[in-house]
Every structure is written in structure tokens, then in C-alpha cells.
Tab-separated table of C-alpha atoms in Angstrom:
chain	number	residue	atom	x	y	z
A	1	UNK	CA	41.803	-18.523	30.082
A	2	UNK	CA	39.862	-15.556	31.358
A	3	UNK	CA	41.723	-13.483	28.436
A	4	UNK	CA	40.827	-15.694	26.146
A	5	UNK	CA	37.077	-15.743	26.654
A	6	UNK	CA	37.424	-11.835	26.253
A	7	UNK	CA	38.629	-12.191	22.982
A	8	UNK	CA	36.138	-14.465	22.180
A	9	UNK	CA	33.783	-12.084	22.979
A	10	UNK	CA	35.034	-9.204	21.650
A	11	UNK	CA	35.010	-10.907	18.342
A	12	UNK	CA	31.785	-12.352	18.292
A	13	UNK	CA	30.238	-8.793	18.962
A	14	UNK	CA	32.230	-7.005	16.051
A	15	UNK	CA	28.906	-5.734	14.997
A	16	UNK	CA	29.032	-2.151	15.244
A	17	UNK	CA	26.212	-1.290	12.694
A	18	UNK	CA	23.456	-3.205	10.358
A	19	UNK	CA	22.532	-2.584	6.799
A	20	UNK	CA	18.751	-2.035	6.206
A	21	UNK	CA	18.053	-3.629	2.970
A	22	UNK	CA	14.486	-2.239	2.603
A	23	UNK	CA	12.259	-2.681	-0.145
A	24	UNK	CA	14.154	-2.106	-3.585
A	25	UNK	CA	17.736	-0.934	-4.885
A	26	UNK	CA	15.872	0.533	-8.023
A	27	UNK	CA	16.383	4.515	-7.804
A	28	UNK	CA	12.982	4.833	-9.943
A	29	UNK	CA	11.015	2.685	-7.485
A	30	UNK	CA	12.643	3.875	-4.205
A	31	UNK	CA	11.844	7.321	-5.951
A	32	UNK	CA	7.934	6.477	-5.545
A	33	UNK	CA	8.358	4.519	-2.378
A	34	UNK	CA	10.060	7.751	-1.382
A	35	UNK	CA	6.892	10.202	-2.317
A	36	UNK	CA	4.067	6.696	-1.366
A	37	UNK	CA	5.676	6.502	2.057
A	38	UNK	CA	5.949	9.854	2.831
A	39	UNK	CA	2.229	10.959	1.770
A	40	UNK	CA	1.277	7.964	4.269
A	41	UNK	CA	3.054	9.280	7.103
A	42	UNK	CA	2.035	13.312	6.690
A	43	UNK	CA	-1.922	12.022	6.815
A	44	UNK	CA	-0.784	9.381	9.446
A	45	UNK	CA	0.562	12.584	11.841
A	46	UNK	CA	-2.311	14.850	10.755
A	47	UNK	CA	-5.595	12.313	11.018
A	48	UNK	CA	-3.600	11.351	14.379
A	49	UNK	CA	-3.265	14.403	15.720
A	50	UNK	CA	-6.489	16.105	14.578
A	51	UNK	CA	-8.162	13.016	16.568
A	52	UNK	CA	-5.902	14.060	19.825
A	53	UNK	CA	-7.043	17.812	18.930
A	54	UNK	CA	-10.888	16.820	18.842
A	55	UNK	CA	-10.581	14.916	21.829
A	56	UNK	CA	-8.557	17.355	23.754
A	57	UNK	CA	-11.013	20.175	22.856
A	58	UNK	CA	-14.548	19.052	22.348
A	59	UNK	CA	-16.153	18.723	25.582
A	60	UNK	CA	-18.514	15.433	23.945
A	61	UNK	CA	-15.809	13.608	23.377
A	62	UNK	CA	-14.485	13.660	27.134
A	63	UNK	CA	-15.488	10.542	27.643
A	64	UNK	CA	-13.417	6.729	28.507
A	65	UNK	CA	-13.759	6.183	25.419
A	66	UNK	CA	-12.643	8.667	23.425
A	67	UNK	CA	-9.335	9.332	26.090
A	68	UNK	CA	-8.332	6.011	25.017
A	69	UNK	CA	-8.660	6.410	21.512
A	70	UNK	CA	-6.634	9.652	21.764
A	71	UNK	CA	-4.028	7.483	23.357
A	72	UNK	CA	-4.218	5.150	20.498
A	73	UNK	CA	-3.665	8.215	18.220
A	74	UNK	CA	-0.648	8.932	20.100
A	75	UNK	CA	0.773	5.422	20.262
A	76	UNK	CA	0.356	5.136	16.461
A	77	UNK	CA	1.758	8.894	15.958
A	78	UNK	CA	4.920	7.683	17.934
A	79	UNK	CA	4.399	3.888	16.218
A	80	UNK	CA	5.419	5.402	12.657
A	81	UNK	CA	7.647	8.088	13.444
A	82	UNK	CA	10.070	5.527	15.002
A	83	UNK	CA	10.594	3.495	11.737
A	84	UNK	CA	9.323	5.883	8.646
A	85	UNK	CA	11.315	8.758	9.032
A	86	UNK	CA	14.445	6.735	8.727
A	87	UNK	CA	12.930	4.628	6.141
A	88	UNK	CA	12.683	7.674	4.008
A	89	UNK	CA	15.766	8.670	4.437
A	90	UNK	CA	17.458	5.146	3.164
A	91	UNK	CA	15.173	5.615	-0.009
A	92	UNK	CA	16.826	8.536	-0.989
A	93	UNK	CA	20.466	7.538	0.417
A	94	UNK	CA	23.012	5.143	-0.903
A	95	UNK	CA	24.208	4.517	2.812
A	96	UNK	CA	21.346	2.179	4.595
A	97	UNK	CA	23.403	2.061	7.676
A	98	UNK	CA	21.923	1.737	11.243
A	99	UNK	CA	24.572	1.546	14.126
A	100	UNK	CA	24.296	-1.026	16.930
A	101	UNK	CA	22.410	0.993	19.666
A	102	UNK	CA	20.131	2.431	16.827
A	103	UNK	CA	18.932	-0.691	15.856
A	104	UNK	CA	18.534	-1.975	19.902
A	105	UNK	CA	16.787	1.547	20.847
A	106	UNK	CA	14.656	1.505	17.928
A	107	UNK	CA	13.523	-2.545	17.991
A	108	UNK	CA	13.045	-1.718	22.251
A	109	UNK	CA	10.755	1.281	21.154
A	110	UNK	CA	8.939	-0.153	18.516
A	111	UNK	CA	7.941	-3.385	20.925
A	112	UNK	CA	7.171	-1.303	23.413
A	113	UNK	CA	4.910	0.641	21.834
A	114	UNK	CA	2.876	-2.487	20.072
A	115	UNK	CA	2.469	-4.104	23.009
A	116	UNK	CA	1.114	-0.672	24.685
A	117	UNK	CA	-1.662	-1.007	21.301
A	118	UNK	CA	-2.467	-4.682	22.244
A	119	UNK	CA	-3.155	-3.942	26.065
A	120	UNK	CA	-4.696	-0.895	25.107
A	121	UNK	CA	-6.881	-2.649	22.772
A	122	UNK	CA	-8.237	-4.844	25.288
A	123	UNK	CA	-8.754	-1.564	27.595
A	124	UNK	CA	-10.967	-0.375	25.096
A	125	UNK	CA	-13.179	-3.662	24.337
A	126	UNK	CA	-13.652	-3.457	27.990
A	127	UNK	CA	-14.954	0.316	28.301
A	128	UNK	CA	-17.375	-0.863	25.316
A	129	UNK	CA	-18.170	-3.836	27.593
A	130	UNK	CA	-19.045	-2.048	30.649
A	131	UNK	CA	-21.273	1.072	28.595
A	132	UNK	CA	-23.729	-1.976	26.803
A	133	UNK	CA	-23.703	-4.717	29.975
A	134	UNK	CA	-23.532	-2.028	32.258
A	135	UNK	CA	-24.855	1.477	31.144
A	136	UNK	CA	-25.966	2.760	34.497
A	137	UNK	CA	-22.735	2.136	36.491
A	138	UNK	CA	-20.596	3.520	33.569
A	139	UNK	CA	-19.778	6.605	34.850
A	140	UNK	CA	-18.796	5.435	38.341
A	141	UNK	CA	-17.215	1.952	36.887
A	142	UNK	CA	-15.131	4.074	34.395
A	143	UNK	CA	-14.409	7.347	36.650
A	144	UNK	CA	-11.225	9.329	35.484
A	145	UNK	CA	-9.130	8.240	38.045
A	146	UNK	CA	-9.739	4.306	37.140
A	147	UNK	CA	-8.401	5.609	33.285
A	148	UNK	CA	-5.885	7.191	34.214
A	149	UNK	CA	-4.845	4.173	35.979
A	150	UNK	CA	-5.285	1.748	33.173
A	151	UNK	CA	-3.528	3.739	31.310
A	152	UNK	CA	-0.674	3.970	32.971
A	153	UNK	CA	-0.798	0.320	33.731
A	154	UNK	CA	-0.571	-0.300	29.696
A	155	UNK	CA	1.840	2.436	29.386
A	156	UNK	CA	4.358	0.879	32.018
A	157	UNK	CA	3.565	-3.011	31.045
A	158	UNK	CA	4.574	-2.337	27.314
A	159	UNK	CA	8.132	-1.084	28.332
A	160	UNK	CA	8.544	-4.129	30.686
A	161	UNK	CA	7.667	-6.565	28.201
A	162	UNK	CA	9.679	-5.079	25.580
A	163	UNK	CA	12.673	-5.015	27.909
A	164	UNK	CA	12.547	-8.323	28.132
A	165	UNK	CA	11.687	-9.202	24.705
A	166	UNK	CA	15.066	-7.017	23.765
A	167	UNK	CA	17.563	-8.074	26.226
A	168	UNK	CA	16.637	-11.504	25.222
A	169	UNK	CA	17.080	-10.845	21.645
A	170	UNK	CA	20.173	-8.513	21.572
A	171	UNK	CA	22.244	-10.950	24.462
A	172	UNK	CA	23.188	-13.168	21.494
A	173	UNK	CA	26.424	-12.645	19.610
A	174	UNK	CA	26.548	-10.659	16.344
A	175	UNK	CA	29.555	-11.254	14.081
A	176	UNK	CA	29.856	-10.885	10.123
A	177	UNK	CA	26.238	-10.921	8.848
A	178	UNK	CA	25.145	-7.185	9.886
A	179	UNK	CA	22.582	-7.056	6.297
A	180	UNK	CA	19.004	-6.887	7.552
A	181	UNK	CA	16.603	-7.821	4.968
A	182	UNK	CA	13.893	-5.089	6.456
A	183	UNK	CA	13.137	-1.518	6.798
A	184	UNK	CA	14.059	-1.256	10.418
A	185	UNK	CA	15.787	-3.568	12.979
A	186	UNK	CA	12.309	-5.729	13.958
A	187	UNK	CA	12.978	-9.003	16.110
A	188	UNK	CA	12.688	-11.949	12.990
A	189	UNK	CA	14.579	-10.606	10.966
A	190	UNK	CA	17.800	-9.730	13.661
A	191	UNK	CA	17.663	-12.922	14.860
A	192	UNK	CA	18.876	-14.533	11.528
A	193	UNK	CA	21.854	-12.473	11.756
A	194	UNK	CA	22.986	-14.045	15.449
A	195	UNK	CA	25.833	-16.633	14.588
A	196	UNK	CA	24.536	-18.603	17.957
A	197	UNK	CA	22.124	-21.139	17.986
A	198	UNK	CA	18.791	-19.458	18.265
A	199	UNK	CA	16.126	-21.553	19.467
A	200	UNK	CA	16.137	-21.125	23.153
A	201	UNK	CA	15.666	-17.380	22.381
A	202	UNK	CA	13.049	-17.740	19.747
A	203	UNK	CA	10.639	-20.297	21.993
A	204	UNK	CA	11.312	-16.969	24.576
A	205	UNK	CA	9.787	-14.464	22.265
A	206	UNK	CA	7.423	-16.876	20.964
A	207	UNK	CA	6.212	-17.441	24.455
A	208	UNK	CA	6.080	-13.657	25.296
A	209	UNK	CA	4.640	-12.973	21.952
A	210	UNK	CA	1.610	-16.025	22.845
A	211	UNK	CA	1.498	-14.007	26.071
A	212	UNK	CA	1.870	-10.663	24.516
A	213	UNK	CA	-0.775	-11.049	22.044
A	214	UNK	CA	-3.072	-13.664	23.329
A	215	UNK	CA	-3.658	-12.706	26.636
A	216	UNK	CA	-5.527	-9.257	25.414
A	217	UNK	CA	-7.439	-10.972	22.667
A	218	UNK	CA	-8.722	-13.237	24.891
A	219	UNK	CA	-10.221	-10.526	26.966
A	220	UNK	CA	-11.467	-8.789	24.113
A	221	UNK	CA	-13.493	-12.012	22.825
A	222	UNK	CA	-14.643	-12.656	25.993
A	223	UNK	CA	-15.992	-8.659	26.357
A	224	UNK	CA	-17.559	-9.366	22.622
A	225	UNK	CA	-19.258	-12.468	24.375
A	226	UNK	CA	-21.267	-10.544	26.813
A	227	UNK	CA	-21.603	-7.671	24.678
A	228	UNK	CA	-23.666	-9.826	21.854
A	229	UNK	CA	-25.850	-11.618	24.338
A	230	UNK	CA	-26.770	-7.695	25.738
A	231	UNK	CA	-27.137	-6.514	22.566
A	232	UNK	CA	-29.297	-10.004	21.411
A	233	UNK	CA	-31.288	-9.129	24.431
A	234	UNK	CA	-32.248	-5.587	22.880
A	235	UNK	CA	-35.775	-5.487	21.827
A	236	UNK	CA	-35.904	-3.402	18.719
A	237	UNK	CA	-33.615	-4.362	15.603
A	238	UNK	CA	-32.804	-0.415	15.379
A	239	UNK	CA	-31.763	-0.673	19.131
A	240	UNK	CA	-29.532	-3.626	18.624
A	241	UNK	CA	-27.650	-1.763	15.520
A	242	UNK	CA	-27.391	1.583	17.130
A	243	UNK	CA	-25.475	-0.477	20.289
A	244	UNK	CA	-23.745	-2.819	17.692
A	245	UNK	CA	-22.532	0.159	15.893
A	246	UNK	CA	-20.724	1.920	18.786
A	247	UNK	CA	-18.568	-0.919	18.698
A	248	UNK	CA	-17.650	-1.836	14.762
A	249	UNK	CA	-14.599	0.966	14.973
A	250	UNK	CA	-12.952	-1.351	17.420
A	251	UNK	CA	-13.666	-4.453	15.940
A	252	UNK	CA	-12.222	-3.081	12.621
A	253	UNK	CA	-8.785	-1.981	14.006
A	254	UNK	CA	-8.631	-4.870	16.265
A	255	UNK	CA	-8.755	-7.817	13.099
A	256	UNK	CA	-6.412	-5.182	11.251
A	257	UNK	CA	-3.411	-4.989	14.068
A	258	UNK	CA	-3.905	-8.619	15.577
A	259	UNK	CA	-4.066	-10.330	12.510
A	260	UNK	CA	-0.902	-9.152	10.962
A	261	UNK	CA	1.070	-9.394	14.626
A	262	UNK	CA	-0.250	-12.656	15.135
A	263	UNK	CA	1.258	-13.559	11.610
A	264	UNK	CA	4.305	-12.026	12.283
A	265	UNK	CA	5.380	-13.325	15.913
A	266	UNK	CA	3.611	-16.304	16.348
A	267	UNK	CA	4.781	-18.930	13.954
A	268	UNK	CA	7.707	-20.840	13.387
A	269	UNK	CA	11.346	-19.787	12.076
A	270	UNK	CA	11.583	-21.580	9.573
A	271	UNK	CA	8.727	-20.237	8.130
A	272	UNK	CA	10.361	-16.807	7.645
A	273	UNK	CA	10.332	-15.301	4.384
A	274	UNK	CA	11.983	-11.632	4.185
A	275	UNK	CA	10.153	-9.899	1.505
A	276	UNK	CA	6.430	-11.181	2.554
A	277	UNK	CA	7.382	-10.205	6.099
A	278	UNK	CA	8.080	-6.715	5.474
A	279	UNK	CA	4.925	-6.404	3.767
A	280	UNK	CA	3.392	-7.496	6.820
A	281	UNK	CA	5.458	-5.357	9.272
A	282	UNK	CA	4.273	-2.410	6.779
A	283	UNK	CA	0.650	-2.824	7.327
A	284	UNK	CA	0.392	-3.130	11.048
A	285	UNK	CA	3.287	-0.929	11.658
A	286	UNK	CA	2.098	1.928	9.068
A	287	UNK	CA	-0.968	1.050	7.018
A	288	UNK	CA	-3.028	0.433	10.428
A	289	UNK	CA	-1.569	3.842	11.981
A	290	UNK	CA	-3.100	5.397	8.847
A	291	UNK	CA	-6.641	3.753	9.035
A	292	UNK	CA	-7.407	3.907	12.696
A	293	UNK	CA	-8.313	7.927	12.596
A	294	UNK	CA	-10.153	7.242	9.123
A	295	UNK	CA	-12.212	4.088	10.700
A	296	UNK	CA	-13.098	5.958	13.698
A	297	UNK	CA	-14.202	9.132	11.904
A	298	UNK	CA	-16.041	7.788	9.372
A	299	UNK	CA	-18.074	5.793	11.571
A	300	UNK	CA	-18.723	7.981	14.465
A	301	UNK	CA	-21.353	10.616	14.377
A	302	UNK	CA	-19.533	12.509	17.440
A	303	UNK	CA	-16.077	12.697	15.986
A	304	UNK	CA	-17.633	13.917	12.804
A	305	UNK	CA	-19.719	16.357	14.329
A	306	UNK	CA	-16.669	17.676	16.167
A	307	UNK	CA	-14.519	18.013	13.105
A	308	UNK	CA	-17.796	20.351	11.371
A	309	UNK	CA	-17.343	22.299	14.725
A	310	UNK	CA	-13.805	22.571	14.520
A	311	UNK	CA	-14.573	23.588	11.041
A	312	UNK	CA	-17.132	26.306	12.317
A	313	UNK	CA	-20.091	24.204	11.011
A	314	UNK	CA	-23.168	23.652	12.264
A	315	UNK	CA	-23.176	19.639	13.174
A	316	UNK	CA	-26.962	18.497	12.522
């Protein structure tokens, strides 16, 4: 009896690699994907890194707020470079393979590292929250050794949750279907392949992702609360946008990221639809990686005047 459960498992787990399907089997279009995707992820390391740089270097941006966007950069840096550099490489390749423990270390690194950007999210609403509601006690609220905590706290939390997520996914039983209709081995799209019945383990990541996703936005709402009834308090109309200002970066990146995460892990199964998915996985996977540094330069009068002193300009 015992043998024969063996066997039974040994054959439901034949599964030794997937097939990434990606975007198109047409050389000519994988030939522009190719050169598209990989002009996305050259400014995606440089804006990224020159934003670490800045902050590393330019003693007015050693601040909360600006160590947790340089965190950001990171997280996005590391985002990317776990599913584009292999994505390029199946564009130019006629073998798409990805073998088993690829697929489980990449989908366990790729979780962890978007639920690091949601809790990290809500770490930033709440350093704007405390410099408008609480200006005075900023510096003592926000000390280093308080960011240093929260950071590791959203650092450690993402890799617990994506354990989870993971070992809930990956327990079921992989047989014949190994074709994944993506660019890299993301959660939906596996679990189609399990030849198990699936729903106890999608209500689990649907009640992780609620969790996941939910729980930060919440806080960040709630820090938007109290930040418009500080700034409605503000006299002056040029006091209220100066305040209001510091705070449109975040707001940006935030409705970018949440609402295509939000799309992607909390609805139902049946509503899953391959190629619209991937389009969505692209834009808060890569297309948000690429915008953060642009959104946060543009509109910031600090960065900007660190990049003309990087530059040996004179920042007036």
C-alpha cells in the first residue's frame, strides 16, 4: 500500500521543467520585444541606481524619506532583474525552458519582493504622515534607528509571506501540462497547470493576497485621511500645494503598483485570461520599476538638484 502511494506520487510530480510561452512565437516581433524589453530594463537599472547613488551621496537627501525610496529603488532593481533577464533570453532562444526549482525560486523571489513594495509603501505614506501632522516631532518620531527597524521589519515580513504563499502553491501535484502561458512562473498562471483540485489553495492565496495587499492600503488611506485634513487646515493656498506636493510622488506609484496587483491577485479563477494577464504582470512587474525613479525625479526639487550636483551644476 505504502509502495503504492509512492508511485502515485512519483508520477504525479513528473514535472521536472515548465515551458514559458511568453508573448509571441513571431521571430520579427520577439526581435523588437527583444530590443523594447531590453531598453526598459538598462534605464530601469540606471534611473534605479542613480536614485540609490543620489541618496547614498548627497547629504540633503539623508533623510526617512529618501532611505526608503532608495530601498524602493533597490526592491524594483532586484524586482526586474529576477524575471527580464530570462525573458530576454527566451526571445532570442527556441528553448523557453525553466526547470522545476527555477520556476519555485524565481515565483518565491518575485512574491517576496512585491510584498516587501506593498509594506514598504505603507512605510512611506506613514513618514509623509508624521512630517505634515507632525513636523516638530519628525526627527525624533522617525530617528534612524526606528528606519532601520521598519525596514527590516518589511524586509523579513515579505519573505515570510511569500514562503507561505509558495509552499502553498508548489505542494500541489504537477503532471503533463508543464506549458505556462507567461513570461515567468507567477502564481495564476502555475496553478492552472496543477492536475489537483485547486480551490482550497486559491481561497489561501486569495486570502493572503486580501491580507497582503489590503492591509497596507488601508494604512496608507487612512495616513492620506489625516494628511488632507492637516493640509485643509493650512492657511495659504500656496502652503497647502507646497505640503500637497511632497506627497503626489507617492500617490502616483502607489495607484500604479496597487492597481495592477489588486487586478491580478484578487479576483476570481475563472476570470483568468492568459494574454491580458501578462500585460498586467508587465506593468507592475516592469513598467512601474521604470517610472518610479522618473516620477520621483521629475517632481522633486531635491533629487533634481542633486542630479545638477552630481552633474557639477550649480542647483538654483
Amino acid at each position: 500500500m505504502a509502495n503504492d502511494e509512492e508511485s502515485h506520487w512519483a508520477n504525479t510530480t513528473s514535472v521536472s521543467e515548465f515551458i514559458l510561452l511568453g508573448f509571441s512565437s513571431h521571430p520579427k516581433t520577439q526581435l523588437l520585444l527583444f530590443v523594447l524589453f531590453l531598453t526598459i530594463y538598462l534605464a530601469t537599472l540606471f534611473g534605479n541606481s542613480l536614485l540609490i547613488a543620489l541618496v547614498k551621496t548627497d547629504s540633503r537627501l539623508h533623510t526617512p524619506m529618501y532611505f526608503f525610496l532608495a530601498n524602493l529603488s533597490f526592491v524594483d532593481i532586484s524586482y526586474t532583474t529576477t524575471t527580464v533577464p530570462q525573458m530576454l533570453v527566451h526571445l532570442l532562444s527556441t528553448k523557453r525552458s525553466i526547470s522545476y526549482v527555477a520556476c519555485v525560486a524565481q515565483m518565491y523571489i518575485f512574491l517576496s519582493l512585491g510584498i516587501i513594495e506593498c509594506i514598504l509603501y505603507a512605510v512611506m505614506a506613514y513618514d509623509r504622515y508624521v512630517a505634515i501632522c507632525h513636523p516638530l516631532r519628525y526627527t525624533v518620531i522617525m530617528n534612524r534607528s526606528v528606519c532601520i527597524k521598519m525596514a527590516i521589519s518589511f524586509w523579513v515580513s515579505g519573505f515570510l509571506f511569500a514562503t507561505l504563499n509558495t509552499s502553498f502553491t508548489m505542494r500541489l501535484p504537477y503532471c503533463k501540462l508543464n506549458e505556462i502561458n507567461h513570461f515567468f512562473c507567477e502564481v495564476p498562471a502555475i496553478l492552472k497547470l496543477a492536475c489537483a483540485d485547486t480551490h482550497l489553495t486559491e481561497l489561501v492565496v486569495f486570502v493572503m493576497a486580501v491580507i497582503i495587499l489590503l492591509t497596507p492600503l488601508s494604512l496608507i488611506l487612512i495616513s492620506y485621511v489625516f494628511i488632507l485634513e492637516a493640509i485643509l487646515r493650512i492657511s495659504s493656498g500656496e502652503g497647502r500645494f507646497k505640503t500637497f506636493s511632497t506627497c503626489t510622488s507617492h500617490i502616483t506609484v502607489v495607484t500604479l503598483f496597487y492597481g495592477a496587483a489588486i487586478f491580478m491577485y484578487m479576483r476570481p479563477a475563472s476570470s483568468y485570461s492568459p494574454e491580458r494577464d501578462k500585460k498586467f504582470s508587465l506593468f507592475y512587474n516592469v513598467v512601474s520599476a521604470l517610472l518610479n525613479p522618473l516620477i520621483y525625479s521629475l517632481r522633486n526639487k531635491e533629487v533634481k538638484g542633486a542630479v545638477f550636483k552630481l552633474m557639477g551644476k550649480t542647483d538654483h
